[in-house]
mmCIF file of C-alpha atoms in Angstrom:
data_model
loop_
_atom_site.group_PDB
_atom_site.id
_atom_site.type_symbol
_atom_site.label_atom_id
_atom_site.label_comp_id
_atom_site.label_asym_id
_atom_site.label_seq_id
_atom_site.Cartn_x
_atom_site.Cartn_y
_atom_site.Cartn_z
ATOM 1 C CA UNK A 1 -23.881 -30.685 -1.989
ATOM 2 C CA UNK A 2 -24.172 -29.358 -5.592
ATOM 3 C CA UNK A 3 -20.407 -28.456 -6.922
ATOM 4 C CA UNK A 4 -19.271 -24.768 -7.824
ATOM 5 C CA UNK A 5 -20.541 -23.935 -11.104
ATOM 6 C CA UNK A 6 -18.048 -21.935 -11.631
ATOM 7 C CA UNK A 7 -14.869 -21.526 -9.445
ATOM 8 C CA UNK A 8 -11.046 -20.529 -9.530
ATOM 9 C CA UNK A 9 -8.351 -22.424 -8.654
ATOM 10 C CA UNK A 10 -5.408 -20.624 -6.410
ATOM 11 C CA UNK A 11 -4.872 -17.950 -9.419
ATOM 12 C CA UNK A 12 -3.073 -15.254 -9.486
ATOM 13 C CA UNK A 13 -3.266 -11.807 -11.747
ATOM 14 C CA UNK A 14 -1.484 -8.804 -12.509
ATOM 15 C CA UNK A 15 -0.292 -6.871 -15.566
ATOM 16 C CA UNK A 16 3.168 -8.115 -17.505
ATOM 17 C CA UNK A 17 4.014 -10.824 -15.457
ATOM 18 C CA UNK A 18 3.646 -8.923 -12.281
ATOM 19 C CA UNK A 19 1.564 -10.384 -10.038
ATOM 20 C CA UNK A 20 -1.111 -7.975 -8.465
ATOM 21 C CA UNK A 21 -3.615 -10.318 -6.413
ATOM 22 C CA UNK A 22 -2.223 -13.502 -5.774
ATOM 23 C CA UNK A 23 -4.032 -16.985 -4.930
ATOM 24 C CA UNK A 24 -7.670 -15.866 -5.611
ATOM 25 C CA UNK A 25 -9.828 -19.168 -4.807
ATOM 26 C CA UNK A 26 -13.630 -18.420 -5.236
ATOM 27 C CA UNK A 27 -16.669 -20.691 -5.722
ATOM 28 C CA UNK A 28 -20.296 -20.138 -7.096
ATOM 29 C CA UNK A 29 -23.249 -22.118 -7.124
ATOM 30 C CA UNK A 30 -25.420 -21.671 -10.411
ATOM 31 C CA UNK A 31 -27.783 -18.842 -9.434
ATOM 32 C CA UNK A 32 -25.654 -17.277 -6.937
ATOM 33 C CA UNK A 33 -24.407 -13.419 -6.835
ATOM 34 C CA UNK A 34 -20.970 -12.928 -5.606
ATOM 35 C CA UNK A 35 -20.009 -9.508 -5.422
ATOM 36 C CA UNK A 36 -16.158 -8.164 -4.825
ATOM 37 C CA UNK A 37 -15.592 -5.051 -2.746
ATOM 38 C CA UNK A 38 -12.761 -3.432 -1.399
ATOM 39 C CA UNK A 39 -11.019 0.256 -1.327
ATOM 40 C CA UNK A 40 -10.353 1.910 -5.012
ATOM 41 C CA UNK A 41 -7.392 0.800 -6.802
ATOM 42 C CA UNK A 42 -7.490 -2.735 -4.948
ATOM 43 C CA UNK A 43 -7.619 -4.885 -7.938
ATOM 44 C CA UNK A 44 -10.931 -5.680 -8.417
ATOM 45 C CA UNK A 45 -11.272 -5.080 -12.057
ATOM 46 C CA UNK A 46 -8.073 -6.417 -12.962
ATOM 47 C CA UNK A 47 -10.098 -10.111 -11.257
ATOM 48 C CA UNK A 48 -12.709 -9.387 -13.192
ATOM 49 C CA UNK A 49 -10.847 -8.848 -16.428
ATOM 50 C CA UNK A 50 -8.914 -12.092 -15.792
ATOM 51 C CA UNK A 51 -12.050 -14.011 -15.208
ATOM 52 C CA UNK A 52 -13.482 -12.909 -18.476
ATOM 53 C CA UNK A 53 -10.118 -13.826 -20.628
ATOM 54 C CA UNK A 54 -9.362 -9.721 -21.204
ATOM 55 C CA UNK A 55 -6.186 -10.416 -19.056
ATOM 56 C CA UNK A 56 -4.055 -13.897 -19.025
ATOM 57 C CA UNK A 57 -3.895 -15.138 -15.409
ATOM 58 C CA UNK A 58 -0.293 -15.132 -14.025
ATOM 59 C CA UNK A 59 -0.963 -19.015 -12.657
ATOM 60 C CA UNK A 60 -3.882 -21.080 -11.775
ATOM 61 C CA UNK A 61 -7.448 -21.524 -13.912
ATOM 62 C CA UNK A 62 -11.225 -20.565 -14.166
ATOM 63 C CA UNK A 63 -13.214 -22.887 -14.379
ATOM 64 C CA UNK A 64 -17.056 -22.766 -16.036
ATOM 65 C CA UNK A 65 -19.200 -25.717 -16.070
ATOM 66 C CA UNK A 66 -16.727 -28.164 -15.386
ATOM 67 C CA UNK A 67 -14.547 -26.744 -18.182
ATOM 68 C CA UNK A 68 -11.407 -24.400 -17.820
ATOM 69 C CA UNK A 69 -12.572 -21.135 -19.170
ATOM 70 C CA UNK A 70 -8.941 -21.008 -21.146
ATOM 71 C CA UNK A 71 -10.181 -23.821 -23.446
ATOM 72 C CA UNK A 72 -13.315 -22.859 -24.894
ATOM 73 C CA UNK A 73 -13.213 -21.406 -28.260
ATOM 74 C CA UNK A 74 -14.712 -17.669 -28.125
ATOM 75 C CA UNK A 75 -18.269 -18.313 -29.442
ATOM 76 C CA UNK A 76 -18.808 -20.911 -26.825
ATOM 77 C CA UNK A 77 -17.369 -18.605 -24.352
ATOM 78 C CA UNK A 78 -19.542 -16.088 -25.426
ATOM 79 C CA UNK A 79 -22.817 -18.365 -24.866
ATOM 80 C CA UNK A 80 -21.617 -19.061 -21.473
ATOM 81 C CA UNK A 81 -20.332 -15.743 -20.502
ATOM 82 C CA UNK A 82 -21.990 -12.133 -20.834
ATOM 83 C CA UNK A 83 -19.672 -8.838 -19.768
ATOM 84 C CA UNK A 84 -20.656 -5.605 -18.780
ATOM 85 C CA UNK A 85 -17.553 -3.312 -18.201
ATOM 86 C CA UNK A 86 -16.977 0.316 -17.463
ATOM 87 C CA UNK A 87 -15.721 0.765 -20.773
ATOM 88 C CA UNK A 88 -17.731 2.984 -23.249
ATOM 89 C CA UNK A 89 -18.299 1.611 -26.418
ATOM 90 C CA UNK A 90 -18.744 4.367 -29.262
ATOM 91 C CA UNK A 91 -21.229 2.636 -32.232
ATOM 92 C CA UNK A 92 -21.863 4.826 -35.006
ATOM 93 C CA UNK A 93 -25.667 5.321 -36.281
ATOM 94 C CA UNK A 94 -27.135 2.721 -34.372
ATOM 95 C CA UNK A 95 -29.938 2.424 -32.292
ATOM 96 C CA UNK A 96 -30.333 1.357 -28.887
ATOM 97 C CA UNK A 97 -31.796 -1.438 -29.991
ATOM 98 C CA UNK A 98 -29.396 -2.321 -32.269
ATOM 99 C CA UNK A 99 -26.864 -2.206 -29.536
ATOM 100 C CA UNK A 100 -28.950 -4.765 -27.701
ATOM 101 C CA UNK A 101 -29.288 -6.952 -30.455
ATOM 102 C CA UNK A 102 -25.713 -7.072 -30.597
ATOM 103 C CA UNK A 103 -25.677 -9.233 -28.106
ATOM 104 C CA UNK A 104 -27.412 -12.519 -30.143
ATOM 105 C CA UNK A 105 -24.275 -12.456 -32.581
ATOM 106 C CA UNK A 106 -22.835 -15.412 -31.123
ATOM 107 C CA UNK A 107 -25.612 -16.976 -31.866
ATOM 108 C CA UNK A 108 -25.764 -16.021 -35.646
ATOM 109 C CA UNK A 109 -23.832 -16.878 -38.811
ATOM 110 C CA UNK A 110 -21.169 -15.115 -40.016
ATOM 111 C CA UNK A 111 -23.594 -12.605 -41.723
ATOM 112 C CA UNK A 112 -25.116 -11.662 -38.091
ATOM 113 C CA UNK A 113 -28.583 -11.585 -39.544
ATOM 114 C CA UNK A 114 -31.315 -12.436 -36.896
ATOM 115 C CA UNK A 115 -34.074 -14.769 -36.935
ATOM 116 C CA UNK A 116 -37.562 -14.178 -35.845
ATOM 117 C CA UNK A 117 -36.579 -16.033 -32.348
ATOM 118 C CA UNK A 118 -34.031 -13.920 -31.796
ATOM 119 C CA UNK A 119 -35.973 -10.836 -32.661
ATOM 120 C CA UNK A 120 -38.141 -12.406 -29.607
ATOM 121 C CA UNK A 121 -35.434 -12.252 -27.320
ATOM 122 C CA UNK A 122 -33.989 -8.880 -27.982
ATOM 123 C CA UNK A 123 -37.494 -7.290 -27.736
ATOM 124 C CA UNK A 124 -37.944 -9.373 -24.233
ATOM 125 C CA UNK A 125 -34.455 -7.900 -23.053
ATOM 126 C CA UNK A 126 -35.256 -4.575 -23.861
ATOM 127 C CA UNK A 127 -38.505 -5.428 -21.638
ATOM 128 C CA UNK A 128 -36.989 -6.791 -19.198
ATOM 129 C CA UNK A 129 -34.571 -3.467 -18.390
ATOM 130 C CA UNK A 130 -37.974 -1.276 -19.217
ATOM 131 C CA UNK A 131 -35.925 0.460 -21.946
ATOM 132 C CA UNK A 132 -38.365 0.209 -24.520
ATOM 133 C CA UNK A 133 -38.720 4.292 -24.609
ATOM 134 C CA UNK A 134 -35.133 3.634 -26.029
ATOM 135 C CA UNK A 135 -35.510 1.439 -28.206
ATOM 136 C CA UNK A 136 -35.417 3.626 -31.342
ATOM 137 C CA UNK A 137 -33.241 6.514 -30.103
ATOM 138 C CA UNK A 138 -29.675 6.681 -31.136
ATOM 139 C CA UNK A 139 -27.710 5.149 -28.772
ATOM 140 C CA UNK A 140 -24.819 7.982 -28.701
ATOM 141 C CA UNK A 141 -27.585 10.209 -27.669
ATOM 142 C CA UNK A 142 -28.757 9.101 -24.482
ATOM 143 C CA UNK A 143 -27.470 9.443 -21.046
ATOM 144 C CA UNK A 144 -24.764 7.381 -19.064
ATOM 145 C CA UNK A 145 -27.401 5.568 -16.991
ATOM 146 C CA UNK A 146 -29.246 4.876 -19.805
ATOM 147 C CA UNK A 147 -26.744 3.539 -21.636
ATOM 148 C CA UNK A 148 -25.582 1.159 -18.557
ATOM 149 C CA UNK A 149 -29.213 -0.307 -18.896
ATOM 150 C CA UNK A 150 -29.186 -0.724 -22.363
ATOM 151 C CA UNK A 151 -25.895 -3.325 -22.105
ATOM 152 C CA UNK A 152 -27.136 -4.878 -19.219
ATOM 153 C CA UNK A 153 -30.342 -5.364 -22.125
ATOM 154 C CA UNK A 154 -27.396 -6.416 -24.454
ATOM 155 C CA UNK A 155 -25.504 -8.788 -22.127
ATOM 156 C CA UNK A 156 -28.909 -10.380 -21.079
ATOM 157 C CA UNK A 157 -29.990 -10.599 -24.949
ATOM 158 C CA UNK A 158 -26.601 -13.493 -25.092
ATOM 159 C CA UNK A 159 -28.497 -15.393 -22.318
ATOM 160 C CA UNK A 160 -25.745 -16.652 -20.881
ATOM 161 C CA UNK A 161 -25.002 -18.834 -17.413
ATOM 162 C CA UNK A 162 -23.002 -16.443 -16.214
ATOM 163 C CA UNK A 163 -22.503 -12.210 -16.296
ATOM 164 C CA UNK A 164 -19.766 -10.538 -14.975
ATOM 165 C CA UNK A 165 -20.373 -6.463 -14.418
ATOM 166 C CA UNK A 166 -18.092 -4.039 -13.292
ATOM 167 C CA UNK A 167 -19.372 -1.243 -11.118
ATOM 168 C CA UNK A 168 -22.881 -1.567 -13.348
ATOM 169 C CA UNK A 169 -24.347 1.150 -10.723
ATOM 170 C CA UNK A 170 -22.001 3.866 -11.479
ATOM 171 C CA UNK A 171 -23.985 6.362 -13.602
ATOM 172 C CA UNK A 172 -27.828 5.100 -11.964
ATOM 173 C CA UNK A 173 -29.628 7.359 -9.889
ATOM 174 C CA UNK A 174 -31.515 5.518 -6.545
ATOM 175 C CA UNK A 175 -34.544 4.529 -8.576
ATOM 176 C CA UNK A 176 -32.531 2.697 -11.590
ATOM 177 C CA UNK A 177 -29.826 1.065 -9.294
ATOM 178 C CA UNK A 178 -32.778 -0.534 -7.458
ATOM 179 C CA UNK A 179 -34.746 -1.684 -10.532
ATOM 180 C CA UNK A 180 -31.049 -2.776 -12.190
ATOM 181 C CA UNK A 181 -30.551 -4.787 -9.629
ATOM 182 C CA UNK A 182 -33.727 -6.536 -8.859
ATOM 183 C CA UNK A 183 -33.493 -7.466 -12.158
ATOM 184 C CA UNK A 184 -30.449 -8.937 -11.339
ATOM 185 C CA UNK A 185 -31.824 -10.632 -8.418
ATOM 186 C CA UNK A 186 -34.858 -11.984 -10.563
ATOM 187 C CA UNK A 187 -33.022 -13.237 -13.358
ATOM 188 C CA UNK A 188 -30.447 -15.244 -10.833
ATOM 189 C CA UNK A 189 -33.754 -16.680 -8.711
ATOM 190 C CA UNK A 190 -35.931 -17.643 -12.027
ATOM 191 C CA UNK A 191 -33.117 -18.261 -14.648
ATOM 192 C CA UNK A 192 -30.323 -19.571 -12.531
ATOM 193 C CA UNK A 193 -28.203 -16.495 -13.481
ATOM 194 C CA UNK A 194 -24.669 -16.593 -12.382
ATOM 195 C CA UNK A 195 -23.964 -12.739 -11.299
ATOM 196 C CA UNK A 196 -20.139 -11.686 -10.415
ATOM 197 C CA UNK A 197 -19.763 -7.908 -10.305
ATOM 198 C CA UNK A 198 -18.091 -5.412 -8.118
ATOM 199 C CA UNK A 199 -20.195 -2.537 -6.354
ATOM 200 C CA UNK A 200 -19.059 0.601 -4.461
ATOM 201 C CA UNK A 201 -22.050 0.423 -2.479
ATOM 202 C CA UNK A 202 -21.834 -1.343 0.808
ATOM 203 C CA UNK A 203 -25.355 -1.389 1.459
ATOM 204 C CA UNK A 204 -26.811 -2.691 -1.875
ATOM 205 C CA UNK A 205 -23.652 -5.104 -1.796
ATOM 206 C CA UNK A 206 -24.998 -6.856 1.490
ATOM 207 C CA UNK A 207 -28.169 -7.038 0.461
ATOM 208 C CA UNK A 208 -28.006 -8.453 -2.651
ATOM 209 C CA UNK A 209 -24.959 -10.583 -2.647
ATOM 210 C CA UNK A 210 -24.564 -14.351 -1.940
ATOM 211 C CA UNK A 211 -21.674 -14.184 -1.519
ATOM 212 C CA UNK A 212 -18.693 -11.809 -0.911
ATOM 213 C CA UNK A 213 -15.893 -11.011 -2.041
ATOM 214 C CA UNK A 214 -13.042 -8.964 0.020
ATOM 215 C CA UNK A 215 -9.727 -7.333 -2.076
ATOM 216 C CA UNK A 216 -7.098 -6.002 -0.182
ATOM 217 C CA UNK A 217 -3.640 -5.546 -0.506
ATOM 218 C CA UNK A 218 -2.083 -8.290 -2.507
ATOM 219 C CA UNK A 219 -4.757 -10.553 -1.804
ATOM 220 C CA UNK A 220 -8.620 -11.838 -1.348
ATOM 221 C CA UNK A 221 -8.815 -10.757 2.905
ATOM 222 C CA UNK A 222 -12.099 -12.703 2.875
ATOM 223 C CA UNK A 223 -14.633 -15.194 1.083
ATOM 224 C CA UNK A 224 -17.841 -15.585 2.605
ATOM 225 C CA UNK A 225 -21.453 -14.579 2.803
ATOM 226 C CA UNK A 226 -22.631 -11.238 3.866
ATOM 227 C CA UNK A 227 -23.576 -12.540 7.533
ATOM 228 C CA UNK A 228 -20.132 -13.131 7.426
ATOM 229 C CA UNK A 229 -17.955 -10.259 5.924
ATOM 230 C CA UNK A 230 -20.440 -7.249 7.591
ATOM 231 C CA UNK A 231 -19.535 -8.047 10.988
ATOM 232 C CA UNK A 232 -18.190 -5.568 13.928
ATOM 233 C CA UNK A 233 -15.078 -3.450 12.668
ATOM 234 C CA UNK A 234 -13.759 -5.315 9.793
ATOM 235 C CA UNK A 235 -15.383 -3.038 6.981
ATOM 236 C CA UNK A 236 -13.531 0.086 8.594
ATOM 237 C CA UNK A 237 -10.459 -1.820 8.626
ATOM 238 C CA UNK A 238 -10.989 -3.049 5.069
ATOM 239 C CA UNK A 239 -11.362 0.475 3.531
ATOM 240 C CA UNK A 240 -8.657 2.167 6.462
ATOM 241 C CA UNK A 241 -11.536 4.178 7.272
ATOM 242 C CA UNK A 242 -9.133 7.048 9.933
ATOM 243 C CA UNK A 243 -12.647 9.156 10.266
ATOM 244 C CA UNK A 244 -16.360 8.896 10.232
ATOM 245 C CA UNK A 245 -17.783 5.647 11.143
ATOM 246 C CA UNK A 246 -19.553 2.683 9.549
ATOM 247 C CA UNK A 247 -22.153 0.467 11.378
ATOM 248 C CA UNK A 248 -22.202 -3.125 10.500
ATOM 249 C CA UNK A 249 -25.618 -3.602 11.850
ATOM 250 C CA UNK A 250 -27.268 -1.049 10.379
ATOM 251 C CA UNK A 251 -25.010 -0.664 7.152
ATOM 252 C CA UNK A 252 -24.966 3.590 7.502
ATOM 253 C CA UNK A 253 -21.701 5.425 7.467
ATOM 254 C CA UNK A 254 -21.971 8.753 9.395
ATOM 255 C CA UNK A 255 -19.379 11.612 8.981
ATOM 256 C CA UNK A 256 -16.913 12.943 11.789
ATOM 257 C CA UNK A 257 -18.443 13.502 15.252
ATOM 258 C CA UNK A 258 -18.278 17.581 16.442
ATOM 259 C CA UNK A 259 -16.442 17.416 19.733
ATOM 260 C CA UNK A 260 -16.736 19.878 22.120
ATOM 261 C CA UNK A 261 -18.756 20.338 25.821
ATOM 262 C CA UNK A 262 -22.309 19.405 24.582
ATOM 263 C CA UNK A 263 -24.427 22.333 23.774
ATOM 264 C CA UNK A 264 -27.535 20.242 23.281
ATOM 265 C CA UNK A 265 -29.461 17.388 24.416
ATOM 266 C CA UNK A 266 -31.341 15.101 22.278
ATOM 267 C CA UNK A 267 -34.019 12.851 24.078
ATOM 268 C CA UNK A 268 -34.986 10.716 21.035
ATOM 269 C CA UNK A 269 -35.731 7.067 20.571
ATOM 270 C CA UNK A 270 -37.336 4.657 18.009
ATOM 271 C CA UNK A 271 -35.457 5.965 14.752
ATOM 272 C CA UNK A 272 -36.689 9.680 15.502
ATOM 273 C CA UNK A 273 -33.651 11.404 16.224
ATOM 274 C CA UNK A 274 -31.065 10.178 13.411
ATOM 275 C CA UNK A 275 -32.229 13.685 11.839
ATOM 276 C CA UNK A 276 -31.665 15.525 14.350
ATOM 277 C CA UNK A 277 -28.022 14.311 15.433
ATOM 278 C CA UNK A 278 -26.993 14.776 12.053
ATOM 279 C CA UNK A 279 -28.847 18.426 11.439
ATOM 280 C CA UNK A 280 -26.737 19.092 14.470
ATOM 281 C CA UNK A 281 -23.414 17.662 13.245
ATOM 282 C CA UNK A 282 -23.928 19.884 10.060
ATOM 283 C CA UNK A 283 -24.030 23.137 11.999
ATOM 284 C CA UNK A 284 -21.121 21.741 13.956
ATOM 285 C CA UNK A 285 -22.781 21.503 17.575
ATOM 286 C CA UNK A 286 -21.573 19.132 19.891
ATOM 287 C CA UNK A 287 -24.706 17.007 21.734
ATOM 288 C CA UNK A 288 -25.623 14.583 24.172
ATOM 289 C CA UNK A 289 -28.593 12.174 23.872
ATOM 290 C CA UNK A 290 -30.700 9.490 25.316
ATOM 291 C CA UNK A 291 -31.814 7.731 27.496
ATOM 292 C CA UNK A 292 -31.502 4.853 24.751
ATOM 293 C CA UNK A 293 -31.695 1.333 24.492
ATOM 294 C CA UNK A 294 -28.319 0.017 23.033
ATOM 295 C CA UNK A 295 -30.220 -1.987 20.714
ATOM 296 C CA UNK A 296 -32.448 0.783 19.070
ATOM 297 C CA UNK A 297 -32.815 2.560 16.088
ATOM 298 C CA UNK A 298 -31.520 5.610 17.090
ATOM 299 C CA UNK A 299 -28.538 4.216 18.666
ATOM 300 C CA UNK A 300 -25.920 3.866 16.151
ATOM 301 C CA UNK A 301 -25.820 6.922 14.930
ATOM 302 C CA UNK A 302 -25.954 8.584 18.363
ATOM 303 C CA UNK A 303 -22.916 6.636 18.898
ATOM 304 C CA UNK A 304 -21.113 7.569 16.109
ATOM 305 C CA UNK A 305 -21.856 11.426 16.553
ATOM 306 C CA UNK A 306 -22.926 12.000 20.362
ATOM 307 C CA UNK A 307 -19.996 13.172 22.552
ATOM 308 C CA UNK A 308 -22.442 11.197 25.473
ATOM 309 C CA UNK A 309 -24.882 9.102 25.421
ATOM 310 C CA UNK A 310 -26.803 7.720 28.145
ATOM 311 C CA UNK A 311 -27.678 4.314 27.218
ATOM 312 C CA UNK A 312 -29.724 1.144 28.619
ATOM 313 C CA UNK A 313 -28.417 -2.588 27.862
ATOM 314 C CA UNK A 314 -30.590 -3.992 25.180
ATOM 315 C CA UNK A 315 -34.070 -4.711 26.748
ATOM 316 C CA UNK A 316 -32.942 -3.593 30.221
ATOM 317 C CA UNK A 317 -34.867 -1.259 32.990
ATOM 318 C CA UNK A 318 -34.164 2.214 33.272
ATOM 319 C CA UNK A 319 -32.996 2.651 36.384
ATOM 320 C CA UNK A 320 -32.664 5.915 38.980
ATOM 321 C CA UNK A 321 -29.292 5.926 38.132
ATOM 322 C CA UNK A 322 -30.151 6.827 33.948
ATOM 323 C CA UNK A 323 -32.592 9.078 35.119
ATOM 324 C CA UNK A 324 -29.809 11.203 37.110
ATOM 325 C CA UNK A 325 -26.948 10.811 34.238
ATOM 326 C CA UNK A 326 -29.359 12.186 31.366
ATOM 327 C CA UNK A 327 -30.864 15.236 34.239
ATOM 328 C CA UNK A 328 -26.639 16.176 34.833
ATOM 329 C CA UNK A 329 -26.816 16.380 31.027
ATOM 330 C CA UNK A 330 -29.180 18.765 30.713
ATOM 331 C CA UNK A 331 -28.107 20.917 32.952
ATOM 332 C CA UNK A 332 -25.017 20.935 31.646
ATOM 333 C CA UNK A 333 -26.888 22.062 28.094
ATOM 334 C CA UNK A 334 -28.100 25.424 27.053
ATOM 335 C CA UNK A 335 -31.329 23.686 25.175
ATOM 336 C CA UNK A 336 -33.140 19.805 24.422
ATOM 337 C CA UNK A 337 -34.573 18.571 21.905
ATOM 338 C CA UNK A 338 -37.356 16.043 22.449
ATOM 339 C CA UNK A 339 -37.632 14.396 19.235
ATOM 340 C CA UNK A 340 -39.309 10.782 20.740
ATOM 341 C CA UNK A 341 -42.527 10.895 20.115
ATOM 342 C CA UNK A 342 -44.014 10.008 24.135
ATOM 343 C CA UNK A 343 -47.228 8.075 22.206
ATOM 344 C CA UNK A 344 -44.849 6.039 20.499
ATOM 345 C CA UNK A 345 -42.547 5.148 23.776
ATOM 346 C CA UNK A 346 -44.916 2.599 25.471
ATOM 347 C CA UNK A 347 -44.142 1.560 29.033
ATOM 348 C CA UNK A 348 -41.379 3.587 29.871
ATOM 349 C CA UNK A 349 -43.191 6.780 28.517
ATOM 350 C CA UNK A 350 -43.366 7.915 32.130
ATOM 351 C CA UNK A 351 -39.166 8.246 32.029
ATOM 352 C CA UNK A 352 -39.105 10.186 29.063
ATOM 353 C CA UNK A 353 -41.848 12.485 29.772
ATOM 354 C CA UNK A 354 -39.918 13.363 33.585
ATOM 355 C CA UNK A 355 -36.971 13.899 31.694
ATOM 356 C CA UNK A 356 -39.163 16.338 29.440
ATOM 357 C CA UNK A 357 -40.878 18.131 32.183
ATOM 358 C CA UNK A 358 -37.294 18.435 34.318
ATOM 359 C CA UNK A 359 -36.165 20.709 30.952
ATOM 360 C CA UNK A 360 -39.225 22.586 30.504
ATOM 361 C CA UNK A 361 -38.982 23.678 34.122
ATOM 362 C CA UNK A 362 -35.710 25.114 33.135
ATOM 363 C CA UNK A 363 -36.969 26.281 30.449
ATOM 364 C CA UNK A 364 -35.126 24.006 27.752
ATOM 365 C CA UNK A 365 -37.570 22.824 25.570
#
């Protein structure tokens, strides 16, 4: 197997001698993403800070290429390296592009004056973000999200081995995280990019991510890949979640059930009634639903918000038995809901559409 291009070796960080994560061992293959996550306040920037050389480690190394990060000289640290922080920088009278070319100074003498190659690769950063629209606008004068994509265009204009972002999502609405990061994704695939960042979002986190990184407490919980880390309950227990729920299957997090006798029920099936349970958790009605299949679409989130649900064992018959248990439910409601689509339902149509006419004859539906 191809050694860790970059790893760390059983350190420890914290602020004035006081260690805040301790024995932090983490390995990454050139081209990989490794993403930390964990509850606010865990320590993830403070790793990320030590990694880059903003904070002294307390004990142990990083080590880059076969070198320990604490021995390279800054310009050669800043070829290797490329940051992207939280931190707002505040340039005065210079355009966005000029930000990004920033970025090619360790490259250039002490004057900072720019050749015609690296003129090429700021202008091919600044494509690569699809900020040219920016280009000539004063940096000060754009918006946050902007501004996050014109460092990423920055960091990427240092074409380094490795870049290290913190939160780089923050200020991006859903259309610009998903372009930031498949740029991400592309540069690591094509250019053997090294990505370590930390994200809020669990979804994009497991989707993206190589590997994972889990802070908590006074220590990494756990060091794996996604398959890994987003299994059963652990992501609840990470965060402490105490209410609302988080699927690891499905990676959705769905607020506090409404609990009560159930008013309603919800016959639904092949991703058609997530809508509907969650209309009805909004206006604070307790429900029942089914009949559903424990393995689909729908089922999740009728778990985490269904007082009942009357459910089938992934790929199993529905029996007489189901039948009864979702007809006691509707009597028990004052109205259903048939959200399933019966063209949609294939062989067991037949259940679903009894279960429809029972209601209408009580006039339910």
């Amino acid at each position: 197997m191809d050694r860790d291009y970059f790893y760390t070796e059983s350190m420890t960080v914290g602020y004035q001698g006081v260690p805040l994560i301790k024995d932090i061992a983490i390995g990454l293959k050139k081209g990989e993403i490794l993403t930390l996550i964990g509850p606010n306040g865990a320590g993830k920037t403070t790793i990320l800070k030590s990694l880059i050389r903003q904070l002294k480690p307390i004990k142990g190394v990083a080590v880059l290429d076969g070198v320990k990060t604490e021995t390279m000289n800054g310009r050669t640290f800043a070829r290797k390296l490329s940051v992207v922080l939280t931190e707002r920088i505040h340039p005065e009278m210079m355009s966005c592009r000029d930000v990004v070319a920033t970025g090619r100074y360790p490259y250039t003498g002490k004057f900072g004056i720019l050749s015609k190659e690296d003129e090429a690769i700021v202008d091919a950063s600044i494509r690569l973000v699809h900020i040219e629209a920016l280009s000539e606008r004063d940096f000060t004068k754009i918006s946050d999200g902007q501004r996050q994509r014109v460092m990423l265009a920055r960091a990427l204009c240092q074409q380094p081995d490795v870049l290290v972002l913190d939160e780089p999502t923050s200020f991006l609405d859903v259309r610009y995280k998903l372009e930031f990061l498949s740029v991400l994704q592309e540069m690591a695939r094509k250019e053997k990019l090294t990505v370590m960042m930390s994200l809020h979002e669990l979804d994009l986190a497991e989707r993206i991510s190589d590997k994972i990184v889990c802070v908590r407490g006074d220590h990494v919980d756990r060091f794996g890949t996604p398959e890994e880390i987003f299994t059963g309950s652990y992501i609840s227990e990470l965060y402490g979640m105490t209410v609302g729920s988080y699927d690891a299957g499905t990676g959705e997090v769905e607020l506090q059930p409404v609990h009560g006798e159930p008013r309603v029920f919800v016959i639904a099936g092949n991703g058609t009634g997530k809508a509907v349970f969650r209309r009805l958790q909004r206006k604070g009605i307790p429900f029942a639903a089914g009949i559903l299949w424990e393995n689909d679409l729908d089922y999740p989130s009728a778990k985490a918000l269904a007082e009942a649900v009357v459910s089938v064992a992934p790929f199993g018959k529905v029996s007489e038995a189901h039948l009864m248990q979702a007809k006691k439910w509707i009597d028990a409601c004052d109205h259903v809901i048939a959200a399933l689509d019966l063209s949609t339902a294939g062989e067991t149509a037949m259940c679903f559409e009894t279960l429809c006419d029972y209601a209408k004859a009580q006039g339910k539906i």
